[in-house]
CSV table of C-alpha atoms in Angstrom, one decimal:
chain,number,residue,atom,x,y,z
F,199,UNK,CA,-1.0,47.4,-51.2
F,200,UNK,CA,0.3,43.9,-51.4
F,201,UNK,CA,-2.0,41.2,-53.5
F,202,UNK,CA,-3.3,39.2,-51.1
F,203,UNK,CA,-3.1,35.4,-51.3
F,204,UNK,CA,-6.3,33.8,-53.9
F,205,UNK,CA,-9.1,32.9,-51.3
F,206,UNK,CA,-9.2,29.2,-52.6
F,207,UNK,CA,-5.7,27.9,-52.8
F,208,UNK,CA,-5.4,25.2,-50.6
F,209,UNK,CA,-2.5,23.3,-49.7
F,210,UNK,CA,-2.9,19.5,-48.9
F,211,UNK,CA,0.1,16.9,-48.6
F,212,UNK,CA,2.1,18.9,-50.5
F,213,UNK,CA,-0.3,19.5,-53.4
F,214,UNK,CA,-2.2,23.0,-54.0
F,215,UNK,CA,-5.9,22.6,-55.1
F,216,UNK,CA,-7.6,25.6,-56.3
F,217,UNK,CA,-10.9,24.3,-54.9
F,218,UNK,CA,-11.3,24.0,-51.4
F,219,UNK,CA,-14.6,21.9,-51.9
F,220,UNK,CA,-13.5,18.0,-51.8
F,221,UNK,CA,-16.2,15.9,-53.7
F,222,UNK,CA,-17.4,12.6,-52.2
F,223,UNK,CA,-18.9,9.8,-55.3
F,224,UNK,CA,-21.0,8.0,-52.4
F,225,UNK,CA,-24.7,8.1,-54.0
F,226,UNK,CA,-23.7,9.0,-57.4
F,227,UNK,CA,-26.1,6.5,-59.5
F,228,UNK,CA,-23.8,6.3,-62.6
F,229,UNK,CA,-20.2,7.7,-64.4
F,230,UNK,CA,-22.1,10.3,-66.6
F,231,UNK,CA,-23.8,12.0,-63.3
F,232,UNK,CA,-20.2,11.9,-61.6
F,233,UNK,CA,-19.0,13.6,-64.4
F,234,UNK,CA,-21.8,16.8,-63.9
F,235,UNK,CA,-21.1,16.9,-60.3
F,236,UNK,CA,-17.3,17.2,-60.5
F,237,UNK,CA,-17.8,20.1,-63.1
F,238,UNK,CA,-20.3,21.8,-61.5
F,239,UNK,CA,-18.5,21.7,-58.1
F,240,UNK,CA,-14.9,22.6,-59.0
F,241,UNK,CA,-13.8,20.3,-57.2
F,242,UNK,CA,-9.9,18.8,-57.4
F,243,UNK,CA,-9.9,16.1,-55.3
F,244,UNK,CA,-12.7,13.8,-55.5
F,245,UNK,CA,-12.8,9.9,-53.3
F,246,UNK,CA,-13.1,6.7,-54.7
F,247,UNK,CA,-14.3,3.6,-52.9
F,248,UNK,CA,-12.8,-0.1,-53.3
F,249,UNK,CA,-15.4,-2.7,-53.9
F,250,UNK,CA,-15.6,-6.0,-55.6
F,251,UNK,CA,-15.0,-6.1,-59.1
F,252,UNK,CA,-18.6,-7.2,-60.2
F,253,UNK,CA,-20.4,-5.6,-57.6
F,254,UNK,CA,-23.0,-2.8,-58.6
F,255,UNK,CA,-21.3,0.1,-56.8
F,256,UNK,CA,-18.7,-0.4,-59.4
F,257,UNK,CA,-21.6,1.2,-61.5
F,258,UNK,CA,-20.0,-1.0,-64.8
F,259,UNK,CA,-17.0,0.5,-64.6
F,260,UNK,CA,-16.2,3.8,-66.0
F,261,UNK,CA,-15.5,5.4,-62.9
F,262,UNK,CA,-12.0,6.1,-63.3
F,263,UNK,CA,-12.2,7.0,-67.2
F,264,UNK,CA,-14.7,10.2,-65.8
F,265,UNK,CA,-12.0,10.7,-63.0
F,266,UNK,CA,-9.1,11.3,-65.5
F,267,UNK,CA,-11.2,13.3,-67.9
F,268,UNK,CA,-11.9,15.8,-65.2
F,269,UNK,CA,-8.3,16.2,-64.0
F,270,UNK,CA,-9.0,15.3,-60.5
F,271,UNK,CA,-6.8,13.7,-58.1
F,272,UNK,CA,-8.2,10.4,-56.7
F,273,UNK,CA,-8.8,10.3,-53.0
F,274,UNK,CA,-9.5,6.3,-51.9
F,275,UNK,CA,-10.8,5.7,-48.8
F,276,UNK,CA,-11.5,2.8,-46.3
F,277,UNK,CA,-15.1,3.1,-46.1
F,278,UNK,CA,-17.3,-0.1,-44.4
F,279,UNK,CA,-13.9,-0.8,-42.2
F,280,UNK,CA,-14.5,-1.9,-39.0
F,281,UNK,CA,-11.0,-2.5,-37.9
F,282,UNK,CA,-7.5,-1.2,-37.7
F,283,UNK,CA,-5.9,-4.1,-39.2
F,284,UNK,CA,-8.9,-4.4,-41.7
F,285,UNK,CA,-9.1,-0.4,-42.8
F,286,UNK,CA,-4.6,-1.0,-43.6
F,287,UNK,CA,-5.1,-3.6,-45.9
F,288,UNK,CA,-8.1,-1.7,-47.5
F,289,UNK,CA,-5.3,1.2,-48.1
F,290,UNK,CA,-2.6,-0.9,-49.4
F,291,UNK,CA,-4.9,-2.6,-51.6
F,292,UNK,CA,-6.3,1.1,-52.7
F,293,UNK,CA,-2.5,1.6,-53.2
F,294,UNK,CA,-2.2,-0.9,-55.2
F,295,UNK,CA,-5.0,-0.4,-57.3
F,296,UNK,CA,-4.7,4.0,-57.5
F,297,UNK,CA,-1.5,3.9,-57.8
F,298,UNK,CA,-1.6,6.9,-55.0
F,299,UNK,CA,-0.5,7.3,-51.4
F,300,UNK,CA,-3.3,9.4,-50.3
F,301,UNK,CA,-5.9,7.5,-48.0
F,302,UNK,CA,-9.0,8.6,-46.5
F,303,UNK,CA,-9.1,7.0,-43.3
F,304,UNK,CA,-12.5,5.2,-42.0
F,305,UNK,CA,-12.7,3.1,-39.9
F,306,UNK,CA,-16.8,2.4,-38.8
F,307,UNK,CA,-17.0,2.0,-34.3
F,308,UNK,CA,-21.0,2.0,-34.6
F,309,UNK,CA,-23.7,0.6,-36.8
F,310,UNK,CA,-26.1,3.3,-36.7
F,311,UNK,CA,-24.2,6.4,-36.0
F,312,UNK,CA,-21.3,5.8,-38.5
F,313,UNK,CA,-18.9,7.4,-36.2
F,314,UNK,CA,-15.1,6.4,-35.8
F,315,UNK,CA,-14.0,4.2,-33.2
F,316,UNK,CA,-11.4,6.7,-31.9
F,317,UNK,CA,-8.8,3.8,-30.6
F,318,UNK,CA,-8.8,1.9,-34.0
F,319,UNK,CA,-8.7,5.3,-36.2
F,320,UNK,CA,-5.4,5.9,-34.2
F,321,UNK,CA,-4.0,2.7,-34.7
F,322,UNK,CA,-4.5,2.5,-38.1
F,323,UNK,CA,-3.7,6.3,-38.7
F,324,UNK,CA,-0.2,5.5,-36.9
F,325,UNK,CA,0.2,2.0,-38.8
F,326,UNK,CA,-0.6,4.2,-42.7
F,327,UNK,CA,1.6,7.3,-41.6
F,328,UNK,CA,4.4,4.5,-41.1
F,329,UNK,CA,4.1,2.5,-43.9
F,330,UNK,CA,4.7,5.9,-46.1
F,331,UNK,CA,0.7,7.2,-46.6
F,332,UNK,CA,-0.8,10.3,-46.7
F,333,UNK,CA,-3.3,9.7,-44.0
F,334,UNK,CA,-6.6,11.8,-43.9
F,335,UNK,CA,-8.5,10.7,-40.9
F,336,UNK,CA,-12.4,10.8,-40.8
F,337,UNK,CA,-12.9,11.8,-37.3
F,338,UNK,CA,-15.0,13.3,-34.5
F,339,UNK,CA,-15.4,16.7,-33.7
F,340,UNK,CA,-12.9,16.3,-30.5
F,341,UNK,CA,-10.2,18.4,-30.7
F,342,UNK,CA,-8.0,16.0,-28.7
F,343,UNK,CA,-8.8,13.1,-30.7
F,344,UNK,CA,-7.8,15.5,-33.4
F,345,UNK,CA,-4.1,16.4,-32.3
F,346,UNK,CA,-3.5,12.8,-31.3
F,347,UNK,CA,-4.2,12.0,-35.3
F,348,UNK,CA,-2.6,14.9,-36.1
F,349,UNK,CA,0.9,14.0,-33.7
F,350,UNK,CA,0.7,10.4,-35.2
F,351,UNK,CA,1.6,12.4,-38.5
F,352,UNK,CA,-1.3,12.8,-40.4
F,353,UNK,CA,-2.2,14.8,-43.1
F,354,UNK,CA,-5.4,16.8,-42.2
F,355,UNK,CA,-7.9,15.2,-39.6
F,356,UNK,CA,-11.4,15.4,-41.0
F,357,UNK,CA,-14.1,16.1,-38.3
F,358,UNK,CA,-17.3,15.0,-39.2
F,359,UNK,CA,-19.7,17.9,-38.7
F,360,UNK,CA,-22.9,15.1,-37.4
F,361,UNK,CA,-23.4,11.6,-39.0
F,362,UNK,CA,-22.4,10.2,-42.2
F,363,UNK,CA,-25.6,11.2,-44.7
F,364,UNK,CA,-27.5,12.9,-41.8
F,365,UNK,CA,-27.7,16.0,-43.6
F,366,UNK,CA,-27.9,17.6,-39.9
F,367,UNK,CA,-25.1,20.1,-40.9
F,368,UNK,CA,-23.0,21.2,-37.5
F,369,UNK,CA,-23.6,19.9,-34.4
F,370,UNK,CA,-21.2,21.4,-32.2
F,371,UNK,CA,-19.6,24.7,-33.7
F,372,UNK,CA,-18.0,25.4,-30.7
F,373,UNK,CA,-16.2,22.5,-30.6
F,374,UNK,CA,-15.0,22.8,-34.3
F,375,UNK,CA,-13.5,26.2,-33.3
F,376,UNK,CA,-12.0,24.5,-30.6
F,377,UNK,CA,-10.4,21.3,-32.8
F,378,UNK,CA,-9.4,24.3,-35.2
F,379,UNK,CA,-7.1,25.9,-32.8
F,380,UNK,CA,-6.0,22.3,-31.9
F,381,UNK,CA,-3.8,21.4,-34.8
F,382,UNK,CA,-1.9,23.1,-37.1
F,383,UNK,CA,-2.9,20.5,-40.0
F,384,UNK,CA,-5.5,21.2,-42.3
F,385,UNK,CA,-8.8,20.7,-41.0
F,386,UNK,CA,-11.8,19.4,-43.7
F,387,UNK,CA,-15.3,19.0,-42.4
F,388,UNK,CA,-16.5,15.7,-43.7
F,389,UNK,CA,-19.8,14.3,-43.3
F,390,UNK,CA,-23.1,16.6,-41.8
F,391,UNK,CA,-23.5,18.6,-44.3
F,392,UNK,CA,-27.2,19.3,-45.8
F,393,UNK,CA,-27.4,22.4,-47.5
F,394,UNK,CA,-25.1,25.2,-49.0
F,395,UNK,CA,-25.5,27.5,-45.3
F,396,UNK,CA,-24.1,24.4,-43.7
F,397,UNK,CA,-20.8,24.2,-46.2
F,398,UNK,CA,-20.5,28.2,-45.7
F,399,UNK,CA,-20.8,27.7,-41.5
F,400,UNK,CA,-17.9,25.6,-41.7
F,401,UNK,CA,-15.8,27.8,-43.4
F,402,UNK,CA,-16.4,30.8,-41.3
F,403,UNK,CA,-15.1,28.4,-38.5
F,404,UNK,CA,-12.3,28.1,-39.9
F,405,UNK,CA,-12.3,24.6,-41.4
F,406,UNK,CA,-9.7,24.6,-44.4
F,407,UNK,CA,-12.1,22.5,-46.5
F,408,UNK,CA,-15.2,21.1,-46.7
F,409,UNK,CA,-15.8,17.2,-47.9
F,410,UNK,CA,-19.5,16.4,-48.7
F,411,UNK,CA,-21.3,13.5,-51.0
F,412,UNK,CA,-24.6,13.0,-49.8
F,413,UNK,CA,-26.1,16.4,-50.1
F,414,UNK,CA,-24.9,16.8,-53.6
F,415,UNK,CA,-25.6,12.9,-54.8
F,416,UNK,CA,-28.7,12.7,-53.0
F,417,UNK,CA,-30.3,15.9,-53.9
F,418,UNK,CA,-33.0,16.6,-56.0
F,419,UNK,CA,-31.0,18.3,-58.2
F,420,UNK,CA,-27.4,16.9,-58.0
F,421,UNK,CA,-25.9,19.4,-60.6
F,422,UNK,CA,-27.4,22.2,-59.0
F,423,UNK,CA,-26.5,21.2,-55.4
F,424,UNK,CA,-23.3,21.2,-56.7
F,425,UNK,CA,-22.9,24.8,-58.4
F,426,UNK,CA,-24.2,26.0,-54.7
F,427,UNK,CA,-21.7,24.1,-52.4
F,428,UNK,CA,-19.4,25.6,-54.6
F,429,UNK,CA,-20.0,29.0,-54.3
F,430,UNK,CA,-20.6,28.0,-50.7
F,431,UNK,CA,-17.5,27.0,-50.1
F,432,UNK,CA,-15.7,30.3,-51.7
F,433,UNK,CA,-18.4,32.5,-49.8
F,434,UNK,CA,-17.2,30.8,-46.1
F,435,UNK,CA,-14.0,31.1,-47.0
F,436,UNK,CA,-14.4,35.0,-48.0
F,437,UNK,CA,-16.3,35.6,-45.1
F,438,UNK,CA,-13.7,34.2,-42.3
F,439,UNK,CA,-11.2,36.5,-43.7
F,440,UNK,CA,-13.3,39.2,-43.8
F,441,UNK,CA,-13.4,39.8,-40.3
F,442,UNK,CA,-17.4,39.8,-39.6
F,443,UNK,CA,-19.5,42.6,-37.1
F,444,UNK,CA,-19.6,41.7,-33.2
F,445,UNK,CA,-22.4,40.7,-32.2
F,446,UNK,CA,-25.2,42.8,-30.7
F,447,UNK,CA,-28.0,42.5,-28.1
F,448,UNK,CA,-29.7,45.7,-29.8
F,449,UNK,CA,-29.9,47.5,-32.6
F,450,UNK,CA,-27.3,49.9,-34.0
F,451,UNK,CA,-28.6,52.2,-37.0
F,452,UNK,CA,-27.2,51.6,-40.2
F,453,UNK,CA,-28.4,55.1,-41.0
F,454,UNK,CA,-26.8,58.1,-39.7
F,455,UNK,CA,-29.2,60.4,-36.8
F,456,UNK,CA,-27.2,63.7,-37.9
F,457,UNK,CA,-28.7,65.4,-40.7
F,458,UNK,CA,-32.3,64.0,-40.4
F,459,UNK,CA,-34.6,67.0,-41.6
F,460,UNK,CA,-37.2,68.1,-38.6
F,461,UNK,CA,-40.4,67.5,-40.1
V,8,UNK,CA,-9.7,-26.9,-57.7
V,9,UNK,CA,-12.2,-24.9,-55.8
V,10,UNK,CA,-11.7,-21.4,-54.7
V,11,UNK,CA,-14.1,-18.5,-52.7
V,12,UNK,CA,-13.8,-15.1,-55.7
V,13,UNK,CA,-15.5,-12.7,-54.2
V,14,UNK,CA,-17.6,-14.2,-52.1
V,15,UNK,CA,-19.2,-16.7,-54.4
V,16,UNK,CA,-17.5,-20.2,-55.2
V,17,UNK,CA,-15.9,-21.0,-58.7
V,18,UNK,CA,-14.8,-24.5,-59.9
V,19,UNK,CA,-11.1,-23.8,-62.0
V,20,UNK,CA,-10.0,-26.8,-64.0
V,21,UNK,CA,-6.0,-27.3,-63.8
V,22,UNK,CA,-3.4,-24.9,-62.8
V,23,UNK,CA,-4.3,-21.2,-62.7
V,24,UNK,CA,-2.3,-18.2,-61.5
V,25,UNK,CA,-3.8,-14.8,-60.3
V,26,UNK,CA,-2.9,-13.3,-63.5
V,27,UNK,CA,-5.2,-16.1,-65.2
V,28,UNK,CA,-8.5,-15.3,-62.9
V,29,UNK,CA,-8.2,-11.5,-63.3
V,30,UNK,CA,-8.1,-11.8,-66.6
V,31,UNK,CA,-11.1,-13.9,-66.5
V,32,UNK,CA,-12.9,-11.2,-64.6
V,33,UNK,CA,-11.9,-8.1,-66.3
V,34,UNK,CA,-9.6,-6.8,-69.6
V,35,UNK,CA,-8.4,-3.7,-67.1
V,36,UNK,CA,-5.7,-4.4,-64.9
V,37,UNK,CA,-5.1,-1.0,-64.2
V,38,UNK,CA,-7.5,0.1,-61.3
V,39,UNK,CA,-7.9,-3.2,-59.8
V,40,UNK,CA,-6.3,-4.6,-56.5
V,41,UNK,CA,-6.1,-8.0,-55.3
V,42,UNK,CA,-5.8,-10.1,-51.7
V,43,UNK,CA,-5.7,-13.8,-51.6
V,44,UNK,CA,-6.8,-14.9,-48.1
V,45,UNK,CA,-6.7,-11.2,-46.5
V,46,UNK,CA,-3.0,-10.6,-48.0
V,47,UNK,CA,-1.9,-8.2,-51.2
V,48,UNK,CA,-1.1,-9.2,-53.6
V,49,UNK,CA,0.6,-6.5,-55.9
V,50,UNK,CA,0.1,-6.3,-59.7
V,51,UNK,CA,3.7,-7.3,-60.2
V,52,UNK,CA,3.0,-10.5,-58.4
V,53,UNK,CA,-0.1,-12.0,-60.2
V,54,UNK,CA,1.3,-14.1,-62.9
V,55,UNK,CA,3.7,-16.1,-60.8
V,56,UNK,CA,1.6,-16.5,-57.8
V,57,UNK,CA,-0.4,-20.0,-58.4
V,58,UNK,CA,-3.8,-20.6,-56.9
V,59,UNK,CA,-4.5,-23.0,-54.5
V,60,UNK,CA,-7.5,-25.5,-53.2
V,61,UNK,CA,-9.4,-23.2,-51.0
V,62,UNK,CA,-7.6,-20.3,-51.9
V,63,UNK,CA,-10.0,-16.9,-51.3
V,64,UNK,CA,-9.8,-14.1,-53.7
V,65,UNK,CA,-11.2,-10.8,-53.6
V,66,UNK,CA,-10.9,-9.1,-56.9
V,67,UNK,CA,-11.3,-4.7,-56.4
V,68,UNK,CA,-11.6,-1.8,-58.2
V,69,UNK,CA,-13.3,1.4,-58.0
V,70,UNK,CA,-16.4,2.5,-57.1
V,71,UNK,CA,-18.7,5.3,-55.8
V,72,UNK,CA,-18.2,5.8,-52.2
V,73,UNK,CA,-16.9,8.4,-49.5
């Protein structure tokens, strides 16, 4: 019997990450709780945002001290863009600043939703993929919004599952299946997720990866959270290649009939 | 000379270069990015590029997000 390939390695831009959980900072309230988080969660790649200097998301500073210590790679992102033009110069300044290629692309089409605007996503997703980036689009769970990001040369494209911080989990698992079978690039579920069943669904639909702040920073226990979406994560992973049961409308005994004593 | 540094206005007596400001703001340079007036400026470029009346600088660098 051949060894089959470990259930967690995960190729991404031509890097292999042993955790297929991606860790988002948004929420953590300072570098010591980061730290806890990224250990308890495995994960490899973890995002960073770009804010001004003295500003209190900065958290003192310190940020990327805990980000070396743990080994992970730094994923910057364009969050608060509004804009094509306005989410490039974000990445070149994250460039800059990083000293790393990869981008997570946001870019903001609706105040209370949070959701892309699909037409400046692709604009700037085409703009980042030409000036040389690794471009991992935040999107919607449409699967042809998905190809078109992922013919313009991305990366991955990165579905959001329901509403940045939501916690709603997945809205439309149909229609994740359906952007699954759309591209051939990695697919992450970012944003939605609540709770460790919701991480797990998302793997048994065949997401890649799953990308999630919120329900780690913002839970009552952070470190905890954590150690779940981890095992989350492996478990939705196992799962889809498992091959689960159909399906049934009634039941069929676990038990065998032959061989029950008459009584 | 006046300029806008992130967001807020600073007076700057005599001639100062990018280099000079960041330095005033933070001992790191590593992990922070700078635009003057919406355009990058890379790290390479800060101690020859010379601020100007009016000039708008926003000074970066990481922080908890995504």
């Amino acid at each position: 019997m051949s060894t089959p390939p470990p259930e967690s390695a995960f190729a991404l831009g031509g890097t292999t990450f042993g955790s297929r959980l991606i860790l988002g900072t948004g929420g953590v309230t300072s570098p010591a709780m980061l730290e806890k988080v990224i250990r308890a969660s495995g994960a490899e790649l973890v995002t960073v945002a770009l804010r001004r200097i003295d500003s209190t998301a900065t958290m003192g500073g310190g940020m990327l001290e805990v980000l070396a210590r743990c080994g992970v790679r730094l994923l910057p992102n364009t969050a608060g863009c509004r804009t094509a033009t306005e989410a490039v110069t974000v990445a070149h300044l994250a460039r800059e600043a990083f000293e790393t290629p990869w981008i997570k692309l946001e870019v903001i089409g609706d105040e209370r939703t949070l959701l892309p605007d699909a037409v400046e996503l692709l604009s700037a997703a085409e703009r980042l993929v030409a000036d040389g980036f690794t471009v991992l689009p935040y999107t919607t769970d449409d699967p042809v919004l998905a190809r078109r990001l992922a013919d313009a040369g991305c990366a991955a494209v990165m579905p959001a599952g329901a509403p940045i911080g939501s916690g709603l989990g997945i809205g439309n698992p149909h229609h994740l299946r359906l952007l699954r079978q759309s591209v051939e690039v990695p697919v992450i579920l970012d944003a939605g997720i609540g709770t460790a069943s919701d991480a797990a669904l998302a793997m048994e639909l065949g997401c890649d990866a799953v990308l999630l702040a919120s329900a780690v920073t913002r839970a009552v226990d952070p470190v905890r959270m954590a150690t779940a979406m981890r095992h989350a994560v492996e478990a939705g992973r196992l799962a889809a290649g498992a091959g689960r049961i159909a399906r049934r409308f009634h039941a069929l005994a676990s038990t065998p009939d032959e061989g029950r004593p008459e009584l | 000379m006046e300029l806008t540094v992130n967001g807020v206005e600073r007076r700057l007596p005599g001639e100062v270069t990018l280099a000079d400001l960041v330095a005033q703001l933070t001992g790191e340079s590593r992990g922070v990015a700078v635009a003057v007036n919406g355009e990058v400026v890379p790290r390479t470029g800060w101690p020859a590029r010379a601020l100007r009346d009016g000039d708008r600088v926003e000074v970066l660098t990481a922080a908890q997000g995504g």
